Amino acid sequence: MLAKSSATKVKNQVASHDVSLVSALPWIGPALILIILVVIWPVIELVRISFTDISAAGSLLDFNGLTNYRELLANPDIYPVARRTLLWVFGIVFFTVILSLPMAQLINQNFPGRKYVRWALIFPWAASVVMTSMIWTWILDAYSGELNLTLTQLGLISEPVDWINNPGSSFYFLMAVAVFVSIPFTSFVLLAGLQSIPNDIIEAASVDGATNWQIYRRIKFPLLRNSLLIATIINLINVFNSFPIIWIMTRGGPGYDTDTTTTLAYKLAFIESNMGQSTALGVFNFIVIMMIVGLYLRVTKATRTEI
Amino acid sequence: MKAIKSKKLTPKKVATMAGAYFLAWFFVYPYINMFLTSVRTHDELYATPSTHLPQVWQWRNYIDVWSHAPIASFLKSSLIVSISATILVLLVSLPAAYFLARYKFKLRGAFLLLVLATQMFSPTALIIGIFREVDFFKLLDSYIALIVLNAGFNLAFSVWLLAGFFSSIPAEIEEAALIDGCTRIQALRKITIPIALPGVVTAIIFTFVAAWNEFTIALTIISSVDKKPLPVGLTQFIGQYDIAWEYLFASTIIAIIPVVILFISIEKYLVGGLTAGSVK
């Protein structure tokens, strides 16, 4: 996002000062301490207690090896939740990316009021996901919601449908809300990618008689590849970690019917006081995230070295 | 490309505008619905048939909500936590970012990797570990834990963004100031920080908004009603049998409008910090 020239400047300056780790500590030490306290400690604690017998009140009893993991795997409720999590993550990320590509293209066009369209897109990004979930709950409400009111007036439904509490549709509506809140960020990342494509390449192609679609397909899209990859990976992580939408709209219920592994881990720990299985599931979730983070670090390695 | 040069409205351009305006409407619509609900009377909410627009514009809801629910207390908690977390992030990320931009040191790459990995972790995945750690420090139900956690999980954005800004400022300018007799801190304060100001402002706003919207940690470690920040406090409405949607949405409008305006003001820089080390 910063000017291209700044990247090259960084390289030159960085190369000119080489200092010892000790003299770096006063500057980066506080950041290091904060990261250790907030991220590293909880990770270690989570892994440690996943191998421990823990009472419902939270006191650690004994090291019990893989017992928590065995109990988790023996829990038949886990498997539908795991399958649903796959649908949740890949479904939401797929639709988010597919819809954000034309969205980014659109807000990159020049037209009167473009600024306000971009501002509009910022709303779901800046607003609390908790509050956005609350308003969708109300819009989708069977008797008072705007959706059923409109559908009834259009003659598409004859009596109110309870979209959120209907087992057939519930989870898809949660996914739709997640796509709604994911599109803005994704579109802005892709917009930044589009803006970084030099105009002269596109003009040259246009002079050579390329159609708009050819320009998009053959020039813009390939150059967007990096932004697209980054946006996809960040979305994978965000969506996998997503908690408030499900928690506000259905609490993962009825039963575990709209839970993902993320909401289930929370539910097991803080609602059902099943710390053992919860920590085992928490470690599983952590490993999934680590794998996606690893992917991210690999993909960004080339550009990261520039800073 | 031709569109940039000509101001004339071609059919294609009109189609683009129509599509863009429709989508803009779609993304703002839930918040418009939120507002329209917030100015209805309670009876009207459950009236059949319901209507698209309020029959009576009950502006009083915005006054009554303050006595209907402890909104002032939620707001106070949100402000305390968000402002403190933002200050903490600045205090920690400014020196780190500056140093990263100016110097090479052993394990610099490892440190960058750690910062980047931190950004990818959400508190949700680690919440059990976080809960136990906060309990270990006897800080459950305290602002201080909420502040430190919010700062930690939003640190990476500022470090990356500010490092980018600092490295775009030539070291020669600072060196010139040093030669003129400034101390290094003076040079930083009088020269570098003012130039990097857009980055600092972006970091401030981003951290503030992220802490303002944080839900999972607050839900888990805060139990007293008077310490709950807005997103957690407002969920209390949801559990009620006869939900006062009009007051709920008056509160959420109050909570959302300021942060949307703040986000719009830093639109240009947001993507750079969030996709750190990837999109240039």
XYZ file of C-alpha atoms in Angstrom:
587
model
C 0.000 0.000 0.000
C 2.843 2.351 0.667
C 4.628 3.758 -2.303
C 6.775 1.292 -4.191
C 9.804 3.543 -3.825
C 9.642 3.261 -0.039
C 10.359 -0.450 -0.240
C 13.633 0.096 -2.000
C 14.562 2.848 0.432
C 13.998 0.485 3.317
C 16.458 -1.988 1.939
C 19.199 0.612 1.670
C 18.699 1.994 5.140
C 18.367 -1.321 6.841
C 21.560 -2.515 5.292
C 23.450 0.482 6.651
C 22.879 -0.171 10.373
C 23.683 -3.482 11.933
C 23.303 -3.650 15.703
C 23.409 -6.282 18.427
C 20.351 -7.987 19.848
C 20.999 -6.462 23.280
C 20.777 -2.913 21.979
C 17.562 -3.867 20.200
C 15.844 -5.025 23.385
C 14.875 -1.641 24.834
C 13.037 -0.934 21.569
C 11.404 -4.248 20.784
C 11.359 -5.674 24.336
C 7.968 -4.265 25.355
C 6.390 -5.643 22.172
C 8.003 -8.992 22.844
C 6.706 -9.093 26.425
C 3.185 -8.191 25.282
C 3.196 -10.935 22.645
C 4.483 -13.505 25.125
C 1.833 -12.586 27.695
C -1.079 -12.422 25.318
C -0.346 -15.130 22.760
C 2.463 -17.463 23.795
C 1.361 -18.016 27.393
C -2.239 -18.920 26.498
C -1.012 -21.308 23.783
C 1.273 -23.130 26.218
C -1.417 -23.179 28.903
C -3.977 -24.563 26.456
C -1.697 -27.358 25.285
C -0.569 -28.159 28.826
C -4.053 -28.554 30.273
C -5.192 -30.588 27.289
C -3.030 -33.381 28.729
C -4.400 -32.897 32.215
C -7.395 -34.113 34.129
C -9.244 -30.994 35.106
C -12.198 -30.635 37.443
C -15.329 -28.769 36.447
C -14.345 -26.051 38.923
C -11.133 -25.560 36.988
C -8.534 -27.053 39.291
C -5.930 -29.279 37.667
C -5.834 -32.799 39.021
C -3.338 -35.035 37.233
C -1.456 -35.513 34.024
C -3.652 -37.901 32.069
C -1.938 -38.222 28.722
C -4.230 -38.468 25.753
C -7.397 -39.159 27.745
C -9.017 -35.843 26.843
C -8.299 -36.465 23.180
C -9.692 -39.996 23.346
C -12.842 -38.736 25.007
C -13.219 -36.065 22.361
C -12.859 -38.566 19.524
C -15.345 -40.889 21.220
C -17.912 -38.108 21.383
C -20.291 -38.749 18.469
C -21.422 -35.098 18.454
C -18.015 -33.993 17.208
C -18.210 -35.437 13.712
C -21.235 -33.557 12.358
C -19.772 -30.377 13.851
C -16.424 -30.998 12.131
C -18.131 -31.585 8.772
C -20.224 -28.467 9.249
C -17.054 -26.487 10.029
C -15.633 -27.500 6.645
C -18.813 -26.263 4.955
C -18.675 -23.073 7.040
C -15.069 -22.237 6.183
C -14.930 -23.218 2.520
C -18.468 -22.098 1.697
C -18.056 -18.642 3.187
C -14.573 -18.045 1.811
C -15.603 -19.257 -1.653
C -18.621 -16.961 -1.882
C -16.766 -14.057 -0.290
C -13.983 -14.232 -2.866
C -16.276 -14.863 -5.843
C -18.441 -11.865 -4.918
C -15.551 -9.586 -3.925
C -13.784 -9.875 -7.293
C -16.512 -8.057 -9.260
C -17.103 -5.789 -6.258
C -13.468 -4.613 -6.304
C -13.642 -4.159 -10.073
C -16.780 -2.067 -9.650
C -15.429 0.292 -6.987
C -12.263 0.716 -9.038
C -14.290 2.209 -11.932
C -14.582 5.932 -12.288
C -18.116 7.160 -11.767
C -19.859 9.952 -9.876
C -20.380 9.032 -6.235
C -17.709 6.340 -6.154
C -16.377 7.740 -2.902
C -19.762 7.244 -1.218
C -20.098 3.700 -2.536
C -16.733 2.891 -0.950
C -17.879 4.494 2.288
C -21.032 2.395 2.245
C -18.911 -0.719 1.913
C -17.012 0.263 5.069
C -20.111 -0.005 7.276
C -20.116 -3.791 7.811
C -16.339 -3.707 8.217
C -16.236 -1.033 10.921
C -19.410 -1.985 12.740
C -19.216 -4.573 15.495
C -19.992 -8.042 14.135
C -22.050 -8.601 17.276
C -24.297 -5.682 16.407
C -24.475 -6.626 12.739
C -25.587 -10.108 13.790
C -28.250 -8.551 16.010
C -29.770 -6.537 13.177
C -29.765 -9.550 10.842
C -31.531 -11.541 13.544
C -34.219 -8.860 13.533
C -34.413 -8.526 9.721
C -34.827 -12.311 9.467
C -37.397 -12.428 12.289
C -40.413 -14.528 11.299
C -43.197 -12.112 12.252
C -41.669 -8.649 12.385
C -38.653 -8.912 10.090
C -38.188 -6.896 6.953
C -37.350 -9.956 4.828
C -40.642 -11.731 5.421
C -42.563 -8.463 5.077
C -41.016 -7.857 1.669
C -41.379 -11.458 0.501
C -45.027 -11.461 1.569
C -45.741 -8.224 -0.271
C -44.066 -9.606 -3.375
C -46.276 -12.672 -3.078
C -43.300 -15.030 -2.770
C -44.367 -16.484 0.578
C -47.875 -16.749 1.974
C -47.042 -17.191 5.630
C -44.063 -16.167 7.788
C -40.981 -18.391 7.642
C -38.708 -18.568 10.665
C -35.436 -18.497 8.702
C -33.063 -18.602 11.655
C -34.803 -21.257 13.708
C -35.727 -23.470 10.776
C -33.221 -26.383 10.815
C -33.147 -26.536 7.018
C -32.189 -22.906 6.457
C -30.648 -21.768 9.730
C -27.001 -22.534 9.006
C -27.132 -21.066 5.485
C -28.404 -17.767 6.846
C -25.558 -17.684 9.366
C -23.168 -18.304 6.481
C -24.791 -15.525 4.450
C -24.257 -13.063 7.295
C -20.617 -14.153 7.506
C -20.206 -13.539 3.756
C -21.839 -10.131 4.222
C -19.289 -9.075 6.862
C -16.322 -10.601 4.970
C -16.893 -8.952 1.577
C -15.842 -5.394 2.518
C -12.348 -6.274 3.749
C -11.797 -8.674 0.859
C -12.968 -6.134 -1.707
C -10.644 -3.474 -0.333
C -7.654 -5.829 -0.475
C -8.493 -6.673 -4.088
C -9.074 -2.983 -4.832
C -5.573 -2.234 -3.538
C -4.306 -4.971 -5.859
C -6.133 -3.479 -8.840
C -4.815 -0.014 -8.043
C -1.244 -1.271 -8.026
C -1.517 -2.398 -11.662
C 0.241 0.236 -13.785
C -2.101 2.099 -16.108
C 0.256 1.961 -19.078
C -0.014 -1.831 -19.335
C -3.776 -1.571 -19.577
C -3.638 1.341 -22.007
C -1.194 -0.524 -24.210
C -3.495 -3.540 -24.325
C -6.442 -1.278 -25.035
C -4.569 0.383 -27.927
C -3.798 -3.071 -29.289
C -7.530 -3.700 -29.452
C -8.078 -5.901 -26.392
C -11.655 -5.956 -25.096
C -12.400 -5.111 -21.475
C -12.994 -8.749 -20.677
C -9.689 -9.760 -22.305
C -7.896 -7.066 -20.327
C -9.449 -8.348 -17.113
C -8.901 -12.023 -17.879
C -5.383 -11.793 -19.329
C -3.815 -8.856 -17.516
C -5.622 -7.764 -14.371
C -6.613 -11.150 -13.022
C -3.116 -12.698 -13.240
C -1.639 -9.579 -11.589
C -4.251 -9.836 -8.834
C -3.070 -13.310 -7.970
C -1.049 -12.222 -4.939
C -3.801 -10.043 -3.435
C -6.299 -12.793 -4.079
C -4.150 -15.362 -2.315
C -3.589 -13.102 0.696
C -7.257 -12.179 0.936
C -8.240 -15.845 0.717
C -5.849 -16.964 3.450
C -6.774 -14.144 5.835
C -10.418 -14.984 5.240
C -9.789 -18.676 5.925
C -8.412 -17.758 9.339
C -11.057 -15.158 10.164
C -13.921 -17.410 9.148
C -12.530 -20.421 10.974
C -12.199 -18.274 14.109
C -15.581 -16.645 13.632
C -17.539 -16.660 16.862
C -20.000 -13.762 17.350
C -22.305 -14.454 14.374
C -23.204 -17.957 15.502
C -23.148 -17.020 19.176
C -25.546 -14.100 18.766
C -27.910 -15.648 16.223
C -28.322 -19.258 17.378
C -25.795 -20.026 20.145
C -24.854 -22.959 17.949
C -28.229 -24.481 18.661
C -30.578 -26.155 18.733
C -28.256 -28.655 20.407
C -25.047 -28.536 18.386
C -26.878 -28.154 15.080
C -25.307 -24.864 14.031
C -22.010 -25.153 15.920
C -18.577 -25.055 14.367
C -15.525 -26.443 16.138
C -14.763 -22.899 17.316
C -18.133 -22.246 18.954
C -18.269 -25.818 20.242
C -14.917 -25.460 22.021
C -16.285 -22.354 23.725
C -19.568 -23.988 24.574
C -17.896 -27.090 26.046
C -15.617 -24.969 28.224
C -17.844 -22.171 29.460
C -21.386 -23.514 29.231
C -21.056 -27.259 29.740
C -17.983 -27.194 32.013
C -16.431 -29.973 29.988
C -12.886 -28.639 30.176
C -11.199 -31.856 29.108
C -12.856 -32.219 25.717
C -12.873 -28.478 25.235
C -9.103 -28.154 25.590
C -8.540 -31.111 23.251
C -10.800 -29.450 20.677
C -9.051 -26.130 21.359
C -5.688 -27.699 20.509
C -7.191 -29.176 17.350
C -8.456 -25.709 16.377
C -5.074 -24.233 17.169
C -3.334 -26.744 14.891
C -5.719 -25.902 12.040
C -4.937 -22.206 12.491
C -1.185 -22.896 12.632
C -1.408 -24.678 9.292
C -3.182 -21.719 7.691
C -0.713 -19.297 9.309
C 2.141 -21.388 7.916
C 0.621 -21.055 4.473
C 0.333 -17.301 4.959
C 3.922 -16.933 6.075
C 5.124 -18.897 3.059
C 3.048 -16.907 0.612
C 4.167 -13.560 2.030
C 7.811 -14.475 2.395
C 8.927 -12.874 -0.842
C 7.370 -9.498 -0.097
C 8.073 -9.570 3.617
C 11.827 -9.473 3.126
C 11.431 -6.008 1.647
C 10.491 -4.302 4.927
C -9.770 4.039 -19.183
C -11.687 6.250 -21.567
C -14.198 6.807 -18.807
C -11.647 8.796 -16.838
C -11.194 11.295 -19.643
C -14.809 11.891 -20.602
C -17.430 13.141 -18.223
C -20.221 12.031 -20.532
C -22.621 9.421 -19.253
C -22.457 6.440 -21.563
C -25.026 3.636 -21.156
C -22.241 1.492 -19.770
C -21.399 4.050 -17.158
C -25.026 4.389 -16.153
C -25.173 0.608 -15.701
C -22.025 0.723 -13.563
C -23.512 3.446 -11.414
C -26.810 1.634 -11.018
C -25.005 -1.540 -9.956
C -22.697 0.309 -7.586
C -25.489 2.306 -5.964
C -27.567 -0.818 -5.515
C -24.679 -2.610 -3.804
C -23.961 0.427 -1.635
C -27.592 0.323 -0.555
C -27.353 -3.396 0.152
C -24.355 -3.013 2.440
C -25.781 -0.058 4.351
C -29.328 -1.401 4.400
C -29.070 -3.413 7.655
C -27.877 -0.286 9.441
C -30.722 1.752 7.947
C -33.112 -0.920 9.151
C -31.391 -0.698 12.540
C -32.035 3.030 12.622
C -35.654 2.720 11.484
C -36.262 0.120 14.197
C -34.638 2.343 16.818
C -37.234 5.086 16.318
C -40.352 2.901 16.439
C -42.637 2.469 19.416
C -42.464 -0.874 21.198
C -46.034 -1.797 20.195
C -45.305 -1.082 16.578
C -42.428 -3.577 16.552
C -44.781 -6.469 17.055
C -47.775 -5.060 15.181
C -49.188 -7.075 12.295
C -48.930 -6.377 9.513
C -45.531 -4.763 10.034
C -44.531 -1.777 7.926
C -41.362 -0.694 6.142
C -41.270 2.732 7.782
C -42.144 3.733 11.341
C -45.747 4.884 11.689
C -44.730 7.083 14.609
C -41.187 8.432 14.733
C -40.352 7.867 18.376
C -37.172 9.978 18.689
C -37.587 9.824 22.462
C -36.140 6.284 22.373
C -32.694 7.899 22.118
C -33.289 9.646 25.435
C -35.197 6.862 27.171
C -32.612 4.227 26.328
C -30.191 5.757 28.832
C -32.529 4.996 31.704
C -33.861 1.730 30.260
C -30.486 -0.034 30.279
C -27.063 0.739 31.776
C -25.891 2.144 28.437
C -23.840 4.884 30.090
C -21.934 2.270 32.061
C -21.343 0.065 28.988
C -20.168 3.122 27.095
C -17.829 4.103 29.912
C -16.279 0.614 30.011
C -15.872 0.581 26.245
C -14.174 3.975 26.301
C -11.840 3.102 29.186
C -10.762 -0.175 27.600
C -10.473 1.091 24.024
C -8.573 4.282 24.872
C -6.191 2.526 27.283
C -5.537 -0.321 24.837
C -4.817 2.213 22.103
C -2.338 4.114 24.274
C -0.627 0.870 25.261
C -0.355 -0.230 21.624
C 1.223 3.095 20.675
C 3.698 3.011 23.547
C 4.803 -0.481 22.567
C 4.592 -0.368 18.785
C 6.201 3.014 18.105
C 9.676 2.083 19.368
C 9.477 -1.421 17.912
C 8.356 -0.188 14.505
C 10.976 2.540 14.447
C 13.747 0.159 15.320
C 12.614 -2.382 12.749
C 12.588 0.289 10.083
C 16.036 1.628 10.896
C 18.215 -1.217 12.096
C 19.191 -4.741 11.388
C 19.751 -7.052 14.317
C 20.101 -10.702 15.053
C 16.743 -12.533 15.046
C 15.096 -9.553 13.344
C 13.477 -11.957 10.881
C 12.254 -14.166 13.701
C 10.749 -11.179 15.491
C 8.928 -10.065 12.340
C 7.607 -13.577 11.872
C 6.364 -13.664 15.465
C 4.568 -10.331 15.051
C 2.963 -11.475 11.832
C 1.866 -14.779 13.363
C 0.329 -12.870 16.279
C -1.874 -10.949 13.897
C -3.239 -14.198 12.531
C -4.332 -15.492 15.933
C -7.687 -14.567 17.227
C -8.379 -14.606 20.940
C -11.266 -16.990 20.279
C -9.000 -19.933 19.512
C -6.938 -19.371 22.654
C -9.770 -18.340 24.929
C -9.406 -21.202 27.402
C -5.693 -20.501 27.809
C -6.423 -16.786 28.108
C -9.091 -17.379 30.750
C -6.750 -19.509 32.850
C -3.885 -17.056 32.517
C -6.061 -14.124 33.593
C -7.294 -16.252 36.495
C -3.678 -17.067 37.395
C -2.908 -13.343 37.713
C -6.145 -12.905 39.727
C -7.331 -10.409 37.128
C -10.661 -11.908 36.137
C -13.366 -9.240 35.879
C -10.824 -6.422 35.616
C -10.287 -3.688 33.050
C -6.538 -4.174 33.155
C -6.715 -7.702 31.732
C -9.083 -6.568 29.000
C -6.801 -3.659 28.132
C -3.618 -5.734 27.922
C -5.299 -8.475 25.873
C -6.851 -6.023 23.434
C -3.517 -4.287 23.042
C -1.658 -7.553 22.461
C -3.948 -8.882 19.781
C -3.899 -5.594 17.880
C -0.213 -4.872 18.233
C 0.828 -6.425 14.927
C -1.240 -4.072 12.790
C 0.487 -1.012 14.268
C 3.982 -2.475 14.202
C 3.722 -3.349 10.506
C 1.980 -0.191 9.433
C 4.299 2.122 11.378
C 7.437 0.281 10.278
C 6.325 0.907 6.704
C 5.816 4.600 7.389
C 9.094 5.042 9.246
C 11.086 3.331 6.550
C 9.633 5.695 3.965
C 11.212 8.612 5.840
C 14.878 9.043 4.871
C 17.240 8.545 7.792
C 19.213 11.552 6.487
C 16.562 13.944 7.796
C 17.010 12.600 11.317
C 20.756 12.585 11.020
C 20.692 16.229 9.999
C 18.735 17.023 13.159
C 21.246 15.110 15.267
C 24.065 17.134 13.762
C 22.140 20.292 14.635
C 22.277 19.251 18.289
C 18.996 17.406 18.810
C 19.000 14.271 20.939
C 17.699 11.150 19.258
C 14.428 11.371 21.153
C 14.030 15.030 20.167
C 14.714 14.149 16.557
C 12.055 11.472 16.749
C 9.528 13.665 18.439
C 10.053 16.770 16.332
C 10.768 15.281 12.926
C 10.006 11.624 12.405
C 6.708 11.291 14.253
C 5.110 14.352 12.619
C 6.028 13.009 9.182
C 4.692 9.570 10.067
C 1.540 11.143 11.496
C -0.919 9.582 9.004
C 0.426 6.181 10.033
C 0.144 7.011 13.717
C -3.425 8.245 13.277
C -4.329 5.093 11.338
C -2.809 2.909 14.056
C -4.726 4.828 16.733
C -8.059 4.557 14.949
C -7.637 0.924 13.956
C -6.730 -0.168 17.480
C -9.495 1.877 19.018
C -12.137 0.415 16.702
C -10.866 -3.153 17.096
C -10.965 -2.861 20.903
C -14.359 -1.137 20.715
C -15.788 -4.093 18.790
C -14.034 -6.901 20.677
C -16.492 -9.454 22.007
C -15.096 -12.860 22.935
C -12.525 -11.854 25.559
C -14.871 -9.432 27.296
C -17.666 -11.999 27.238
C -15.380 -14.516 28.918
C -13.454 -12.588 31.542
C -15.864 -9.797 32.565
C -18.735 -10.745 34.838
C -19.852 -7.542 36.598
C -22.521 -5.661 34.687
C -20.877 -2.317 35.406
C -17.626 -3.429 33.774
C -19.134 -4.861 30.602
C -18.285 -3.027 27.397
C -21.015 -2.307 24.840
C -20.986 -5.443 22.640
C -21.203 -7.730 25.671
C -23.536 -5.544 27.687
C -26.005 -5.229 24.832
C -26.327 -8.988 24.398
C -28.259 -8.915 27.671
C -31.185 -7.558 25.680
C -31.188 -10.694 23.546
C -31.805 -13.050 26.433
C -34.958 -11.232 27.497
C -38.332 -12.701 26.702
C -39.777 -9.495 25.298
C -36.730 -8.003 23.628
C -36.740 -4.201 23.562
C -35.386 -4.060 20.022
C -36.001 -0.326 19.761
C -33.689 0.379 22.705
C -31.201 -2.255 21.620
C -30.870 -0.682 18.187
C -30.787 2.868 19.526
C -27.751 1.693 21.531
C -26.093 -0.033 18.588
C -26.574 3.049 16.386
C -24.854 5.106 19.089
C -22.026 2.555 19.160
C -21.632 2.094 15.402
C -21.825 5.584 13.875
C -18.629 6.971 15.469
C -16.488 3.975 14.482
C -17.770 3.948 10.908
C -16.782 7.604 10.581
C -13.371 6.848 12.098
C -12.826 3.927 9.704
C -13.858 5.995 6.692
C -11.266 8.585 7.672
C -8.432 6.037 7.437
C -9.795 4.095 4.457
C -6.654 4.651 2.369
C -4.284 3.035 4.874
C -6.374 0.187 6.263
C -5.474 -2.508 3.787
C -1.744 -1.885 4.144
C -1.729 -2.691 7.837
C -4.057 -5.652 7.657
C -2.268 -7.480 4.888
C 1.083 -6.687 6.414
C 4.123 -7.869 4.568
C 2.132 -8.964 1.569
C 0.412 -6.253 -0.431
C 2.698 -3.419 -1.305
